[in-house]
mmCIF file of C-alpha atoms and ligand atoms in Angstrom:
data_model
loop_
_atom_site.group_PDB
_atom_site.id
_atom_site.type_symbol
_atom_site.label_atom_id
_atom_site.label_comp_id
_atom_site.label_asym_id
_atom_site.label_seq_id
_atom_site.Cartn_x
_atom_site.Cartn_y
_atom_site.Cartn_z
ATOM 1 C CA UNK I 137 0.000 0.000 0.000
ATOM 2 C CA UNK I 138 1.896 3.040 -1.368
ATOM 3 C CA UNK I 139 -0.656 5.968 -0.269
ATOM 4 C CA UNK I 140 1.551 8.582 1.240
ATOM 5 C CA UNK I 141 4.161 11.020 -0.104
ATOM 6 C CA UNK I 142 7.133 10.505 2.965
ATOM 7 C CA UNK I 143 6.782 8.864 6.257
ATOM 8 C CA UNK I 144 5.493 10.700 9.145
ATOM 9 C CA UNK I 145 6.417 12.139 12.330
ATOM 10 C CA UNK I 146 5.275 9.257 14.237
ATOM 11 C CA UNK I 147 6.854 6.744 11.759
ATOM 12 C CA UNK I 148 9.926 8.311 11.851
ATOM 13 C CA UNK I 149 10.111 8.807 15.435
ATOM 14 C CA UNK I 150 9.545 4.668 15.855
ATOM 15 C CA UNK I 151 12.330 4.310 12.894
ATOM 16 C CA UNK I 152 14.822 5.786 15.112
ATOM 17 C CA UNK I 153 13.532 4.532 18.193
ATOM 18 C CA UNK I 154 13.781 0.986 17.657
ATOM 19 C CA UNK I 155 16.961 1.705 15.495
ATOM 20 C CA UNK I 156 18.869 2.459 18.191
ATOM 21 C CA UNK I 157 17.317 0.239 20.886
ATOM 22 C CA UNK I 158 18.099 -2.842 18.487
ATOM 23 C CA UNK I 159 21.805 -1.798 18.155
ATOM 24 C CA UNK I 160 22.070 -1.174 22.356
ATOM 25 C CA UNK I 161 20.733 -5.045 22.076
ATOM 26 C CA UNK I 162 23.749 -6.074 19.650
ATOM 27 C CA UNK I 163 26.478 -4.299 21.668
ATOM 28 C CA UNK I 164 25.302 -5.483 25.046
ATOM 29 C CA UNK I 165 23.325 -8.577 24.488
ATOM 30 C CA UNK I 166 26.599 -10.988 26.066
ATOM 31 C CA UNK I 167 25.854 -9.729 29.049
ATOM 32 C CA UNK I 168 22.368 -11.866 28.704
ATOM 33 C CA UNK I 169 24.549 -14.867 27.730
ATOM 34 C CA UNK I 170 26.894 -14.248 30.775
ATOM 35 C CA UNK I 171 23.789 -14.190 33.215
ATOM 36 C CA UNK I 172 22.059 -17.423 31.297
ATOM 37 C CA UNK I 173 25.413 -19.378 31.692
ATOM 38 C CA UNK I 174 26.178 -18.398 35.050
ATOM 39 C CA UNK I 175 22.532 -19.101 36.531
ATOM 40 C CA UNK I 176 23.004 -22.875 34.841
ATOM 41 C CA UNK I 177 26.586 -23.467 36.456
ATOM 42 C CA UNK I 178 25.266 -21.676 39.652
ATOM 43 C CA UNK I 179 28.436 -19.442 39.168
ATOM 44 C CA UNK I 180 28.178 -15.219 40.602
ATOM 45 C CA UNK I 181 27.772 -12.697 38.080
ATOM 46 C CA UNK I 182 29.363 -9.143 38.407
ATOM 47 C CA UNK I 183 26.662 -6.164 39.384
ATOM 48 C CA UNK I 184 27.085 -4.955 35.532
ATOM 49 C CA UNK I 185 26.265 -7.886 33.990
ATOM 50 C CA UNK I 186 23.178 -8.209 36.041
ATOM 51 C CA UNK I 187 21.914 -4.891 35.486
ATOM 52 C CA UNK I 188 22.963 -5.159 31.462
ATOM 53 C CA UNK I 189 20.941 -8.650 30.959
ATOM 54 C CA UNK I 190 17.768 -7.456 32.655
ATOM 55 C CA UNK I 191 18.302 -4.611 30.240
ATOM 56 C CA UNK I 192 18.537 -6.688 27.611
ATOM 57 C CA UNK I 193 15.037 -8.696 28.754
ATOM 58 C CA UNK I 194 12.884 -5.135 29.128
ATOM 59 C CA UNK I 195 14.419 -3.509 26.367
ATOM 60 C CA UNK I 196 13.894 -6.864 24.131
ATOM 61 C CA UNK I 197 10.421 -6.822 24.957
ATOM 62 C CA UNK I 198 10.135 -3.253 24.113
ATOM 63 C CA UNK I 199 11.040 -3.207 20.814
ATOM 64 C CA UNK I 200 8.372 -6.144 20.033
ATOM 65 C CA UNK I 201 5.925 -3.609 21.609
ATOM 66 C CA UNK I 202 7.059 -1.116 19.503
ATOM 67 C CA UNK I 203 6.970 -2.669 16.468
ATOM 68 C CA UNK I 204 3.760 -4.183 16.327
ATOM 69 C CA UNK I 205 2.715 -0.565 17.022
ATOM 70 C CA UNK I 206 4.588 0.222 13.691
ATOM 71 C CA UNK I 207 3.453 -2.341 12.246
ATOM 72 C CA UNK I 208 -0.324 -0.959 12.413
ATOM 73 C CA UNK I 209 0.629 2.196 11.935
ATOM 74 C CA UNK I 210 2.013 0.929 8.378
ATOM 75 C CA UNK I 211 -1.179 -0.987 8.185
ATOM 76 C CA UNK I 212 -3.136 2.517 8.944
ATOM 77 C CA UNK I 213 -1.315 5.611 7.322
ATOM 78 C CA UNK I 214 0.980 3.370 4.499
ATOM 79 C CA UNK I 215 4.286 3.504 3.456
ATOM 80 C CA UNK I 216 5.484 6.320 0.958
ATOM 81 C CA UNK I 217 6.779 5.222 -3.112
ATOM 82 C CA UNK I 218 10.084 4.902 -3.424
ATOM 83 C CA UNK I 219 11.746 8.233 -3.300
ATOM 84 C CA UNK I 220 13.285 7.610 -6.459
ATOM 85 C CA UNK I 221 13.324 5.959 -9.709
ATOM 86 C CA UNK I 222 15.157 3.043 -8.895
ATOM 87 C CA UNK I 223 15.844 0.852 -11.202
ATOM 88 C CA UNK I 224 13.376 -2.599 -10.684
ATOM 89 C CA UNK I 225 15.990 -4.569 -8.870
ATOM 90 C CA UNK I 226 16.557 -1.708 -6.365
ATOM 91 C CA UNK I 227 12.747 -1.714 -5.711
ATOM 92 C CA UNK I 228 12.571 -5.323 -5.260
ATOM 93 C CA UNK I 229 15.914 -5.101 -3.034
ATOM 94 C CA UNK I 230 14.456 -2.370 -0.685
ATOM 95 C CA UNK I 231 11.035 -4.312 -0.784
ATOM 96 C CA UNK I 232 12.630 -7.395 0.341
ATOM 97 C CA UNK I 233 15.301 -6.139 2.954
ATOM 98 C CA UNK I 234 12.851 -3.602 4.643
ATOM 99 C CA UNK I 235 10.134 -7.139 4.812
ATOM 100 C CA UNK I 236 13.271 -8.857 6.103
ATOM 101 C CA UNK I 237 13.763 -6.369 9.228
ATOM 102 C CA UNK I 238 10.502 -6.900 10.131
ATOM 103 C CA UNK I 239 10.896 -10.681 10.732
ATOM 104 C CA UNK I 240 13.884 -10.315 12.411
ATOM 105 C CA UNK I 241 12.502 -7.762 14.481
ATOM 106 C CA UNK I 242 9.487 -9.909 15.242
ATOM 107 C CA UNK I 243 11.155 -13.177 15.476
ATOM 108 C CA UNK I 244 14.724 -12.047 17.546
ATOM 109 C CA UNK I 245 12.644 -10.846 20.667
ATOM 110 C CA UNK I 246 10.143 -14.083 20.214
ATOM 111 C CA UNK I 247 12.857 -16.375 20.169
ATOM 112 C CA UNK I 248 14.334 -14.524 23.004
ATOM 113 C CA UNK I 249 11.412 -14.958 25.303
ATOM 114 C CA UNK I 250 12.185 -18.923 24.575
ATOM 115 C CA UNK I 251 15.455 -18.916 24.957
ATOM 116 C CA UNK I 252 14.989 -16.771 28.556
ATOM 117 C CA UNK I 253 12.437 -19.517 29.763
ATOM 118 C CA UNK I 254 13.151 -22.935 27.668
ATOM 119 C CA UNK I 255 17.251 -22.760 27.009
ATOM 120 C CA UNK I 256 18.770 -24.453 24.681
ATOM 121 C CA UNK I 257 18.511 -24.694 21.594
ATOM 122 C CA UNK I 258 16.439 -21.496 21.689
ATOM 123 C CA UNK I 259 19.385 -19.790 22.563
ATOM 124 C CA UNK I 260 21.544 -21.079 20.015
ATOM 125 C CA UNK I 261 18.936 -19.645 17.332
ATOM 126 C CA UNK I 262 18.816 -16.028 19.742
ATOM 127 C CA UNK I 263 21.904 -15.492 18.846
ATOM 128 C CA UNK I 264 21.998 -16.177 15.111
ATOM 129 C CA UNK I 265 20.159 -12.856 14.996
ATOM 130 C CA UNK I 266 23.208 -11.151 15.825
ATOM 131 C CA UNK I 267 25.391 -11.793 12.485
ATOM 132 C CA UNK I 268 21.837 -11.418 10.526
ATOM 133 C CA UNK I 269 20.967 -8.051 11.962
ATOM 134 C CA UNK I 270 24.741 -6.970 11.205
ATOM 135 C CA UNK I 271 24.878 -7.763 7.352
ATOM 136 C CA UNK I 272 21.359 -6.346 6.748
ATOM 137 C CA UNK I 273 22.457 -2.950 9.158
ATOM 138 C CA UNK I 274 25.530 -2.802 6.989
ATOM 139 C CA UNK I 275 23.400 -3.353 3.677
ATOM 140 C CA UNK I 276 20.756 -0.949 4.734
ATOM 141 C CA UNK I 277 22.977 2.242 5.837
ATOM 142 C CA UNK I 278 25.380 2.010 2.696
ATOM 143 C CA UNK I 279 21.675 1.852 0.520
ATOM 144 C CA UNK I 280 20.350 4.790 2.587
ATOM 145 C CA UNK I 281 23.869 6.337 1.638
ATOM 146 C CA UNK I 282 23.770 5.627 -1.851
ATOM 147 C CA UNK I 283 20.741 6.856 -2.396
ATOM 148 C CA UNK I 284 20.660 10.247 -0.421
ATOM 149 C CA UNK I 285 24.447 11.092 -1.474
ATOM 150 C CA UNK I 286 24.392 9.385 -5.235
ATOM 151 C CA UNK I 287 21.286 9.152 -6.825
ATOM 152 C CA UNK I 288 20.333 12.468 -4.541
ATOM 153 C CA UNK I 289 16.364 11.037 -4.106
ATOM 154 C CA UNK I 290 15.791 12.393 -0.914
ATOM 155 C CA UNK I 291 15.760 8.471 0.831
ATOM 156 C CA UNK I 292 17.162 9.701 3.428
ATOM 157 C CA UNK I 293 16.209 13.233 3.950
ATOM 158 C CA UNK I 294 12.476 11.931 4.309
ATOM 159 C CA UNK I 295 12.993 9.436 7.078
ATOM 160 C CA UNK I 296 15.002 12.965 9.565
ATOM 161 C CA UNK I 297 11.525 15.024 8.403
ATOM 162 C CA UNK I 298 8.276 13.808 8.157
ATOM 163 C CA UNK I 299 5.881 15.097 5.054
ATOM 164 C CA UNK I 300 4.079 18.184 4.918
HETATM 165 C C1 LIG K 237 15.406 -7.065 19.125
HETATM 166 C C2 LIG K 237 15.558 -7.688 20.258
HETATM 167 C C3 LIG K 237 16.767 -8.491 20.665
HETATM 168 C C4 LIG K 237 18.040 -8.544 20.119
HETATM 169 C C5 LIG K 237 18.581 -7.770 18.921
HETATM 170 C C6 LIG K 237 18.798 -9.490 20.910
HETATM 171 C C7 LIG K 237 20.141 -9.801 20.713
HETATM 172 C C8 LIG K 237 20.875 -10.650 21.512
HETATM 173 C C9 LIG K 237 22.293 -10.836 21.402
HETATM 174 C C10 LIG K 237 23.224 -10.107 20.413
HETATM 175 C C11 LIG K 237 22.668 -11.767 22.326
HETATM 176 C C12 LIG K 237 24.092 -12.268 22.614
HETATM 177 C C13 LIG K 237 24.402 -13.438 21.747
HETATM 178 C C14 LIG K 237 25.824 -13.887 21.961
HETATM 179 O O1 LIG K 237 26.266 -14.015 23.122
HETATM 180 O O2 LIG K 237 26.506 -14.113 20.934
HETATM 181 C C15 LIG K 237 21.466 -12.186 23.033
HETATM 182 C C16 LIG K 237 21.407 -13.151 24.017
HETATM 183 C C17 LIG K 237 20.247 -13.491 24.692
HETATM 184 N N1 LIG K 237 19.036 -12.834 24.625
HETATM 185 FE FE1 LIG K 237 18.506 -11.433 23.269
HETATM 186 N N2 LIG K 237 17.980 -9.994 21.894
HETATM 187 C C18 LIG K 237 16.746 -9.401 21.790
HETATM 188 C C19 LIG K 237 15.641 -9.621 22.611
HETATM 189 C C20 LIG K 237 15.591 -10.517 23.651
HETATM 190 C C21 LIG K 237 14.439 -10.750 24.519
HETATM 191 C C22 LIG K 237 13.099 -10.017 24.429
HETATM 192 C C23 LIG K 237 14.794 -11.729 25.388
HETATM 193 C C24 LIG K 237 14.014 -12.359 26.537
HETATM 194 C C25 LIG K 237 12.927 -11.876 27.039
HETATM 195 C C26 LIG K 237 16.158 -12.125 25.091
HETATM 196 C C27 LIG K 237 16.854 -13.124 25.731
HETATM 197 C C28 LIG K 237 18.147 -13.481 25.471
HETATM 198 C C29 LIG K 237 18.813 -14.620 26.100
HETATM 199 C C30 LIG K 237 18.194 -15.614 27.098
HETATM 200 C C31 LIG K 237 20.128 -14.623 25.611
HETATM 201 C C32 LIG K 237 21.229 -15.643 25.941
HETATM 202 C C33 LIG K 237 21.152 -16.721 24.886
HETATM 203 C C34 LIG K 237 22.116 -17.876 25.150
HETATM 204 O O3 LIG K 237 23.321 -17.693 24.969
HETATM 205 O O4 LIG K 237 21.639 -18.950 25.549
HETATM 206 N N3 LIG K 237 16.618 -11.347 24.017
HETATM 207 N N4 LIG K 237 20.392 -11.467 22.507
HETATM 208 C C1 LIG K 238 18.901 -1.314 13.703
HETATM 209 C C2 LIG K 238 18.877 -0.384 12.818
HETATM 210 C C3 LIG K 238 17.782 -0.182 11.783
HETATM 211 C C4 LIG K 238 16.622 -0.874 11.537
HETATM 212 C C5 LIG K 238 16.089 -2.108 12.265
HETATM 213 C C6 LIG K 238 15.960 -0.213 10.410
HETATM 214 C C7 LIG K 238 14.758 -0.645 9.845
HETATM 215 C C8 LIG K 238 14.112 -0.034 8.779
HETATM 216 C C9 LIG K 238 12.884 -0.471 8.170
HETATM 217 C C10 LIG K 238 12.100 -1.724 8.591
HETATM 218 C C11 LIG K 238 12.555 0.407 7.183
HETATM 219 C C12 LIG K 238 11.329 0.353 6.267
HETATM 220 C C13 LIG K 238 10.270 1.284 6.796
HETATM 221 C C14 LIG K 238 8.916 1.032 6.159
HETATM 222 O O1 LIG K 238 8.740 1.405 4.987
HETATM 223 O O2 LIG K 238 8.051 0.453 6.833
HETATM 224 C C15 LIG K 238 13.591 1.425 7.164
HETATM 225 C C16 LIG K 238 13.617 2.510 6.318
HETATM 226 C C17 LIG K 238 14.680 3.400 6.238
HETATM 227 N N1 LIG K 238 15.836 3.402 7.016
HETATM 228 FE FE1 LIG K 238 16.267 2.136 8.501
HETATM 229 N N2 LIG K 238 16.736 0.854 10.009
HETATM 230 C C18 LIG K 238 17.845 0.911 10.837
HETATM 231 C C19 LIG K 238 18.881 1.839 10.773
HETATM 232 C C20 LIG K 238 18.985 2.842 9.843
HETATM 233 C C21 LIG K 238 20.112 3.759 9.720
HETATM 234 C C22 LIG K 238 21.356 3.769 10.629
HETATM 235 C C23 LIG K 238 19.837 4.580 8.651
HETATM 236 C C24 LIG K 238 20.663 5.715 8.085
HETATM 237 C C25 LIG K 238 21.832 5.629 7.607
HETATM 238 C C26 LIG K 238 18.532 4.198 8.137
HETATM 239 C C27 LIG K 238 17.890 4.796 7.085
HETATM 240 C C28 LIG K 238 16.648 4.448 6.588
HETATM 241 C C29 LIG K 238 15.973 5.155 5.499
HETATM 242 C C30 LIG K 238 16.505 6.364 4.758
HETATM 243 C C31 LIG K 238 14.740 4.509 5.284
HETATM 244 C C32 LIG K 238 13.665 4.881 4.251
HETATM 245 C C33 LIG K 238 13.768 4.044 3.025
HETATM 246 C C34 LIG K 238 12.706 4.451 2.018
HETATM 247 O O3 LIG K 238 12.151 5.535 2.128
HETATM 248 O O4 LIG K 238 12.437 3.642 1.109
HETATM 249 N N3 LIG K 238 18.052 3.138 8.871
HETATM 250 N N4 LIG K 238 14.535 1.137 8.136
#
């Protein structure tokens, strides 16, 4: 559904939000591993650790709050054409990569709740999500790049200010 002309403020705002809640997940998410690993060899865990893997557990289950929330709001307002005129590979590309987020978003926090209260091999698959959500980051900022500093469209101008 392609009924708007950019995202808005509200999109945006959830863009960012979960953007950088998802990479405080990938830089501190060991800490949850520490705590796991510790609780099953009955082994102490250092005050940090503690505090960063119940972190990780809230902040987990906040961003599958807040993207079902985006997820309805996409379902509501729509999502803008592409900015440019991409060539039909690009479309497809951003199509599939942006779909692909939103599994991983839904699925890494899912899969965490299992791994948090079943173990093994739940946890095993948790932490696949950590390489996945690092290639598609990497894919997805030097496509936003390419765009707004290349081909000039606007891609990324329109997700810092929402339409008119
Ligand atoms: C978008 C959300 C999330 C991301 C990106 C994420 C990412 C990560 C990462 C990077 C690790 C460390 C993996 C490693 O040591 O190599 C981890 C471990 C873990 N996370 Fe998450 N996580 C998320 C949500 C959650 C939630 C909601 C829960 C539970 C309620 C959870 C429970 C766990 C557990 C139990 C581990 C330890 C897994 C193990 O080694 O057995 N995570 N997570
Ligand atoms: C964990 C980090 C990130 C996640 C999970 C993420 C996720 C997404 C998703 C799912 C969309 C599609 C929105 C929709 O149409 O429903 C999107 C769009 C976009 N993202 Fe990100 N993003 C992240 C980081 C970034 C960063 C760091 C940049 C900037 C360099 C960026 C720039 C953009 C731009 C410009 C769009 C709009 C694309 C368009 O209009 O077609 N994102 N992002």
């Amino acid at each position: 559904m392609e009924t708007r002309h950019g995202y808005s403020i509200f999109q945006i705002a959830l863009h960012w939000l979960i953007a950088a809640l998802v990479l405080f997940q990938l830089f501190f998410g060991e800490s949850m591993t520490v705590v796991v690993d510790a609780a099953e060899d009955g082994q102490p865990v250092s005050a940090t650790d503690q505090a960063l893997g119940s972190a990780h557990y809230w902040v987990g289950l906040s961003v599958l709050a807040l993207v079902l929330v985006r997820l309805l709001l996409r379902l509501a307002s729509g999502v803008p054409a592409p900015a440019g005129h991409g060539s039909r590979w690009m479309r497809v590309a951003a199509h599939a990569s942006h779909g692909l987020f939103y599994v991983l978003l839904l699925a890494t926090p899912a899969i965490g709740l299992l791994a948090f209260y079943q173990g093994d091999p739940w946890g095993d698959i948790h932490s696949l999500a950590k390489p996945a959500f690092i290639v598609l980051i990497a894919v997805h900022v030097v496509a936003a790049l390419y765009h707004q500093l290349w081909l000039r469209d606007g891609t990324l101008k329109r997700m810092l200010s929402p339409a008119g």
